């Protein structure tokens, strides 16, 4: 999922008022759970929500 996951992560970071600089994402610790939820939803549409949740929790 490389480039696709990268694009989704950037979109989710921006939705959480995070900053995106090249490949670097900066997300406030208070908004990290919201970022994880967005990533789970976005990736879940492609690989399944349960697998996406597992990957996000282990990462």
PDB file of C-alpha atoms in Angstrom:
ATOM      1  CA  UNK A   1       0.000   0.000   0.000  1.00  0.00           C
ATOM      2  CA  UNK A   2       3.067   2.296   0.153  1.00  0.00           C
ATOM      3  CA  UNK A   3       2.121   5.421  -1.827  1.00  0.00           C
ATOM      4  CA  UNK A   4      -1.585   4.984  -1.143  1.00  0.00           C
ATOM      5  CA  UNK A   5      -1.043   4.699   2.615  1.00  0.00           C
ATOM      6  CA  UNK A   6       1.275   7.702   2.489  1.00  0.00           C
ATOM      7  CA  UNK A   7      -1.396   9.820   0.796  1.00  0.00           C
ATOM      8  CA  UNK A   8      -4.055   8.654   3.255  1.00  0.00           C
ATOM      9  CA  UNK A   9      -1.794   9.449   6.209  1.00  0.00           C
ATOM     10  CA  UNK A  10      -1.177  12.969   4.900  1.00  0.00           C
ATOM     11  CA  UNK A  11      -4.906  13.543   4.424  1.00  0.00           C
ATOM     12  CA  UNK A  12      -5.684  12.210   7.907  1.00  0.00           C
ATOM     13  CA  UNK A  13      -2.947  14.361   9.469  1.00  0.00           C
ATOM     14  CA  UNK A  14      -4.330  17.486   7.811  1.00  0.00           C
ATOM     15  CA  UNK A  15      -7.851  16.577   8.979  1.00  0.00           C
ATOM     16  CA  UNK A  16      -6.485  16.434  12.556  1.00  0.00           C
ATOM     17  CA  UNK A  17      -4.825  19.856  12.219  1.00  0.00           C
ATOM     18  CA  UNK A  18      -1.426  18.208  11.951  1.00  0.00           C
ATOM     19  CA  UNK A  19       1.375  19.441   9.752  1.00  0.00           C
ATOM     20  CA  UNK A  20       2.816  17.682   6.738  1.00  0.00           C
ATOM     21  CA  UNK A  21       6.326  18.431   5.552  1.00  0.00           C
ATOM     22  CA  UNK A  22       7.502  16.085   2.819  1.00  0.00           C
ATOM     23  CA  UNK A  23       7.351  12.600   4.328  1.00  0.00           C
ATOM     24  CA  UNK A  24       7.132  13.902   7.900  1.00  0.00           C
ATOM     25  CA  UNK A  25       3.825  14.128   9.760  1.00  0.00           C
ATOM     26  CA  UNK A  26       3.506  16.067  13.012  1.00  0.00           C
ATOM     27  CA  UNK A  27       0.351  15.422  15.016  1.00  0.00           C
ATOM     28  CA  UNK A  28      -0.424  16.779  18.466  1.00  0.00           C
ATOM     29  CA  UNK A  29      -0.529  13.989  21.044  1.00  0.00           C
ATOM     30  CA  UNK A  30      -4.074  14.976  21.990  1.00  0.00           C
ATOM     31  CA  UNK A  31      -5.218  14.379  18.415  1.00  0.00           C
ATOM     32  CA  UNK A  32      -3.287  11.171  17.831  1.00  0.00           C
ATOM     33  CA  UNK A  33      -6.276   8.934  18.630  1.00  0.00           C
ATOM     34  CA  UNK A  34      -8.385  10.812  16.066  1.00  0.00           C
ATOM     35  CA  UNK A  35      -5.596  10.339  13.501  1.00  0.00           C
ATOM     36  CA  UNK A  36      -5.505   6.598  14.223  1.00  0.00           C
ATOM     37  CA  UNK A  37      -9.295   6.388  13.848  1.00  0.00           C
ATOM     38  CA  UNK A  38      -9.191   8.183  10.494  1.00  0.00           C
ATOM     39  CA  UNK A  39      -6.395   5.920   9.259  1.00  0.00           C
ATOM     40  CA  UNK A  40      -8.323   2.847  10.371  1.00  0.00           C
ATOM     41  CA  UNK A  41     -11.368   4.033   8.437  1.00  0.00           C
ATOM     42  CA  UNK A  42      -9.409   4.984   5.310  1.00  0.00           C
ATOM     43  CA  UNK A  43      -7.204   1.869   5.206  1.00  0.00           C
ATOM     44  CA  UNK A  44     -10.103  -0.317   6.294  1.00  0.00           C
ATOM     45  CA  UNK A  45     -11.869   0.393   3.021  1.00  0.00           C
ATOM     46  CA  UNK A  46      -8.951  -1.202   1.194  1.00  0.00           C
ATOM     47  CA  UNK A  47      -7.603  -3.958   3.427  1.00  0.00           C
ATOM     48  CA  UNK A  48     -10.432  -4.461   5.898  1.00  0.00           C
ATOM     49  CA  UNK A  49     -11.028  -2.626   9.143  1.00  0.00           C
ATOM     50  CA  UNK A  50      -9.765  -5.375  11.423  1.00  0.00           C
ATOM     51  CA  UNK A  51      -6.412  -5.710   9.626  1.00  0.00           C
ATOM     52  CA  UNK A  52      -6.058  -1.938   9.461  1.00  0.00           C
ATOM     53  CA  UNK A  53      -6.680  -1.684  13.212  1.00  0.00           C
ATOM     54  CA  UNK A  54      -4.063  -4.362  13.889  1.00  0.00           C
ATOM     55  CA  UNK A  55      -1.466  -2.588  11.748  1.00  0.00           C
ATOM     56  CA  UNK A  56      -2.163   0.808  13.326  1.00  0.00           C
ATOM     57  CA  UNK A  57      -2.000  -0.548  16.872  1.00  0.00           C
ATOM     58  CA  UNK A  58       1.273  -2.372  16.236  1.00  0.00           C
ATOM     59  CA  UNK A  59       2.882   0.581  14.433  1.00  0.00           C
TER      60      UNK A  59
END
